[in-house]
Tab-separated table of C-alpha atoms in Angstrom:
chain	number	residue	atom	x	y	z
R	128	VAL	CA	-72.032	189.511	52.052
R	129	SER	CA	-75.099	191.199	51.014
R	130	GLY	CA	-75.506	194.892	51.677
R	131	GLU	CA	-71.434	195.414	51.550
R	132	THR	CA	-69.257	196.486	49.363
R	133	ILE	CA	-67.561	193.978	46.656
R	134	ASN	CA	-64.819	195.509	45.083
R	135	TYR	CA	-63.286	194.430	41.367
R	136	ARG	CA	-60.074	195.205	40.445
R	137	VAL	CA	-59.409	194.546	36.350
R	138	THR	CA	-55.715	194.974	34.606
R	139	VAL	CA	-55.662	195.531	31.046
R	140	LYS	CA	-52.210	194.597	29.002
R	141	ASN	CA	-50.625	195.637	25.868
R	142	ASN	CA	-49.114	192.082	24.562
R	143	GLY	CA	-47.758	192.885	21.594
R	144	LYS	CA	-45.667	194.626	20.443
R	145	VAL	CA	-47.652	198.256	19.018
R	146	THR	CA	-48.226	201.251	21.191
R	147	LEU	CA	-52.481	200.308	21.568
R	148	LYS	CA	-54.088	203.550	21.240
R	149	ASN	CA	-58.307	204.789	22.056
R	150	ILE	CA	-58.714	202.045	24.233
R	151	GLU	CA	-62.233	201.838	25.651
R	152	LEU	CA	-63.698	199.462	28.995
R	153	VAL	CA	-67.334	197.954	28.962
R	154	GLY	CA	-67.726	196.539	32.597
R	155	ASP	CA	-71.328	194.923	32.391
R	156	LEU	CA	-73.145	193.259	35.900
R	157	LEU	CA	-75.005	190.701	35.807
R	158	ALA	CA	-77.917	190.404	38.150
R	159	GLY	CA	-78.119	191.034	41.587
R	160	LEU	CA	-75.605	193.514	41.480
R	161	SER	CA	-75.269	197.158	41.223
R	162	PHE	CA	-72.385	199.987	40.857
R	163	GLN	CA	-71.934	202.154	43.686
R	164	LYS	CA	-72.409	205.916	42.740
R	165	GLU	CA	-68.917	207.012	42.210
R	166	GLU	CA	-67.344	208.642	39.042
R	167	SER	CA	-63.432	208.268	38.386
R	168	ARG	CA	-61.862	212.161	36.769
R	169	ARG	CA	-57.607	212.355	36.081
R	170	VAL	CA	-55.848	215.426	37.318
R	171	ASP	CA	-57.080	217.528	34.500
R	172	GLY	CA	-61.082	216.390	35.421
R	173	VAL	CA	-62.352	214.669	32.475
R	174	LEU	CA	-64.095	211.914	33.342
R	175	VAL	CA	-62.200	208.307	32.700
R	176	SER	CA	-65.564	205.944	33.484
R	177	ASN	CA	-69.295	206.479	32.462
R	178	THR	CA	-71.679	204.930	33.881
R	179	ASP	CA	-75.347	204.584	31.936
R	180	PRO	CA	-78.454	205.624	33.823
R	181	ASN	CA	-79.724	202.083	34.620
R	182	GLY	CA	-76.467	201.845	36.710
R	183	LYS	CA	-75.659	198.539	35.038
R	184	ARG	CA	-72.671	199.341	32.321
R	185	ARG	CA	-69.639	201.004	33.101
R	186	SER	CA	-67.323	202.889	30.743
R	187	TRP	CA	-63.512	203.800	30.465
R	188	THR	CA	-61.366	205.435	28.361
R	189	ILE	CA	-57.494	204.531	27.742
R	190	PRO	CA	-55.768	206.941	25.251
R	191	SER	CA	-53.059	204.485	24.659
R	192	LEU	CA	-50.664	201.349	26.255
R	193	ALA	CA	-47.854	201.201	24.923
R	194	PRO	CA	-45.454	197.148	24.636
R	195	GLY	CA	-45.609	195.885	28.187
R	196	GLN	CA	-47.458	198.532	29.315
R	197	SER	CA	-50.257	198.000	32.103
R	198	THR	CA	-53.521	199.811	33.800
R	199	VAL	CA	-55.745	198.600	36.200
R	200	ILE	CA	-58.911	200.150	36.700
R	201	GLU	CA	-60.910	199.501	40.164
R	202	TYR	CA	-64.367	199.779	40.964
R	203	LYS	CA	-67.349	199.057	43.903
R	204	THR	CA	-70.672	197.493	43.820
R	205	SER	CA	-73.156	196.170	45.812
R	206	ALA	CA	-75.242	193.241	46.088
R	207	LYS	CA	-79.115	192.711	47.391
R	208	LEU	CA	-79.530	189.778	47.101
R	209	ASN	CA	-77.942	186.483	48.060
R	210	GLY	CA	-76.064	183.820	45.806
R	211	LYS	CA	-73.888	184.212	42.927
R	212	VAL	CA	-73.939	187.637	41.020
R	213	GLY	CA	-70.991	188.161	38.238
R	214	THR	CA	-69.636	191.210	36.163
R	215	GLU	CA	-67.884	190.884	32.576
R	216	VAL	CA	-65.240	193.747	31.160
R	217	ASN	CA	-64.958	194.241	27.586
R	218	ALA	CA	-62.309	195.841	26.280
R	219	ARG	CA	-60.699	196.895	22.485
R	220	ALA	CA	-58.947	199.509	20.887
R	221	ASP	CA	-58.083	200.356	17.060
R	222	ASN	CA	-57.632	197.814	14.643
R	223	GLY	CA	-59.867	195.391	16.224
R	224	VAL	CA	-57.811	194.210	19.301
R	225	ASN	CA	-60.071	193.174	22.081
R	226	ALA	CA	-59.917	191.224	25.124
R	227	LYS	CA	-62.672	190.060	27.682
R	228	ALA	CA	-62.480	189.014	31.929
R	229	ASN	CA	-65.180	188.335	33.906
R	230	ALA	CA	-65.433	187.400	37.718
R	231	GLU	CA	-68.039	185.669	39.955
R	232	THR	CA	-69.087	186.197	42.932
R	233	GLU	CA	-71.099	184.432	45.526
R	234	ILE	CA	-73.431	186.465	47.812
R	235	LYS	CA	-73.670	185.387	51.572
R	236	ASN	CA	-76.235	186.899	54.363
R	237	ALA	CA	-75.140	188.061	57.799
R	238	ALA	CA	-78.528	187.247	60.809
R	239	MET	CA	-78.880	186.442	64.146
R	240	ASP	CA	-81.550	185.053	66.287
R	241	LEU	CA	-81.547	185.833	70.189
R	242	GLN	CA	-84.192	184.209	72.795
R	243	ALA	CA	-84.515	184.707	76.043
R	244	VAL	CA	-85.611	183.631	79.310
R	245	GLY	CA	-86.194	184.332	83.360
R	246	PRO	CA	-87.033	182.019	85.894
R	247	PRO	CA	-90.797	180.358	85.149
R	248	GLY	CA	-93.809	182.215	85.217
R	249	GLY	CA	-91.880	185.388	85.163
R	250	LYS	CA	-90.956	185.495	89.098
R	251	GLY	CA	-88.829	185.651	91.580
R	252	VAL	CA	-87.715	186.214	95.517
R	253	VAL	CA	-85.754	189.141	96.814
R	254	ARG	CA	-81.968	187.978	98.175
R	255	GLN	CA	-82.477	184.646	96.069
R	256	ALA	CA	-80.799	183.779	92.846
R	257	THR	CA	-82.903	184.172	89.784
R	258	PRO	CA	-81.334	182.457	86.235
R	259	PHE	CA	-81.936	183.439	83.353
R	260	LYS	CA	-81.247	181.995	79.678
R	261	VAL	CA	-80.515	183.072	75.883
R	262	LYS	CA	-79.303	181.814	73.118
R	263	VAL	CA	-77.611	182.522	69.812
R	264	THR	CA	-77.836	181.318	66.335
R	265	ASN	CA	-76.426	181.995	62.919
R	266	THR	CA	-79.616	182.468	61.048
R	267	GLY	CA	-77.829	183.293	58.217
R	268	SER	CA	-75.734	181.465	55.578
R	269	ALA	CA	-72.553	184.128	55.886
R	270	GLU	CA	-70.210	182.548	58.853
R	271	LEU	CA	-70.829	185.818	61.833
R	272	ARG	CA	-67.316	187.154	63.950
R	273	ASN	CA	-66.384	188.656	67.283
R	274	VAL	CA	-69.770	188.318	68.737
R	275	CYS	CA	-70.529	189.819	71.470
R	276	VAL	CA	-73.897	188.924	73.756
R	277	LYS	CA	-74.687	191.100	76.437
R	278	ALA	CA	-77.466	190.650	79.837
R	279	SER	CA	-77.926	194.402	80.520
R	280	MET	CA	-79.947	194.728	84.787
R	281	PRO	CA	-80.924	197.517	85.838
R	282	PRO	CA	-78.848	198.875	88.993
R	283	ASP	CA	-80.344	197.187	91.696
R	284	MET	CA	-79.995	194.544	90.108
R	285	ARG	CA	-76.752	192.590	90.167
R	286	ALA	CA	-74.894	188.937	88.541
R	287	VAL	CA	-74.500	186.284	91.000
R	288	LYS	CA	-72.772	183.492	88.431
R	289	ALA	CA	-72.216	182.827	85.294
R	290	SER	CA	-71.809	180.564	82.861
R	291	VAL	CA	-67.852	179.982	81.459
R	292	GLY	CA	-66.322	182.645	79.791
R	293	SER	CA	-68.203	185.668	80.556
R	294	ASN	CA	-67.051	189.249	82.243
R	295	LEU	CA	-68.558	191.871	84.340
R	296	TYR	CA	-69.160	194.518	83.841
R	297	GLN	CA	-70.834	197.661	85.752
R	298	GLY	CA	-74.393	196.411	85.357
R	299	VAL	CA	-73.741	194.106	82.940
R	300	VAL	CA	-72.277	190.492	82.020
R	301	GLN	CA	-70.460	190.252	78.679
R	302	TRP	CA	-69.695	187.131	76.285
R	303	THR	CA	-68.122	186.848	73.582
R	304	ILE	CA	-67.514	184.153	70.604
R	305	PRO	CA	-64.718	184.317	68.199
R	306	ALA	CA	-66.605	182.780	65.309
R	307	LEU	CA	-70.404	181.399	65.221
R	308	GLU	CA	-70.486	179.336	61.770
R	309	PRO	CA	-74.179	179.162	60.275
R	310	GLY	CA	-76.940	177.295	62.147
R	311	GLN	CA	-74.255	177.145	65.050
R	312	SER	CA	-76.041	177.796	67.693
R	313	ARG	CA	-74.132	179.185	71.810
R	314	GLU	CA	-76.356	179.329	75.220
R	315	PHE	CA	-75.787	181.056	78.146
R	316	THR	CA	-76.825	181.651	81.614
R	317	VAL	CA	-76.138	184.049	84.427
R	318	ASN	CA	-78.138	184.314	88.013
R	319	THR	CA	-79.166	187.556	89.399
R	320	SER	CA	-80.384	188.890	92.391
R	321	THR	CA	-82.029	191.755	93.631
R	322	ASN	CA	-82.376	193.160	97.568
R	323	SER	CA	-85.826	194.382	96.621
R	324	PRO	CA	-89.400	193.343	95.317
R	325	GLY	CA	-91.097	194.784	92.754
R	326	GLU	CA	-90.478	194.426	88.839
R	327	ARG	CA	-87.189	194.174	86.765
R	328	SER	CA	-86.691	194.153	83.262
R	329	VAL	CA	-82.968	192.188	82.209
R	330	ILE	CA	-82.232	193.311	77.982
R	331	PHE	CA	-80.274	190.710	76.080
R	332	SER	CA	-78.345	191.792	72.866
R	333	ALA	CA	-76.389	190.022	70.693
R	334	ARG	CA	-73.947	191.898	67.679
R	335	ALA	CA	-71.535	190.707	65.584
R	336	GLU	CA	-68.710	192.409	62.683
R	337	ARG	CA	-72.024	192.593	60.363
R	338	GLY	CA	-75.560	191.223	60.385
R	339	ASN	CA	-78.461	192.219	62.183
R	340	GLU	CA	-78.223	193.218	66.369
R	341	PRO	CA	-81.457	191.109	67.691
R	342	LYS	CA	-82.603	192.364	71.678
R	343	GLN	CA	-85.378	191.718	73.633
R	344	GLU	CA	-86.136	192.388	76.747
R	345	VAL	CA	-87.280	189.592	79.529
R	346	ARG	CA	-89.177	191.325	82.526
R	347	VAL	CA	-89.294	189.458	86.048
R	348	ALA	CA	-91.673	190.334	89.227
R	349	PHE	CA	-89.566	189.889	92.475
R	350	ASP	CA	-91.471	189.125	95.885
């Protein structure tokens, strides 16, 4: 998902019958990817990787690999754009030995929209059930998991009825959606009541494991 860390792992193995020396790996990032700022060091403090000033190429050195021996190089990247991005790694050693590998990753975005409404005209009546409705929509291209939708009320309001699956806490009604696919929407309703006149605000919000956290305030005047 855009903005999150992408982990890459490269395994370098000597498939020959003689020791390979002075192995250099060069990793190039294609459009849309960038290395995270990190430099690996050996136990003796010597850098085992270096990143060029543009942040698109990183190189590693491996002193030697015996026949059948392998080593693993890991690095972290991130992407701010959506679509397919990739990385390519080239390895070369003494005596003209070389190899290369590449990997492609599809980057998606996590986004959610929330729309909430109260009673018609923004008017309610004291000690009568007042309806509210909230709708959440996955507007991104990535699946959203564990979506939590909340209706938060002031101290002098209480929920008298809520749609199936709700959990009531002190001043908060909450619904949980295990998974919300791209383009999918869910609607929930809650009826509230108050014992005194005046204006009240109910705050609706939504949050998932990733992506934005939309919020909307709905004001109602009670007579």
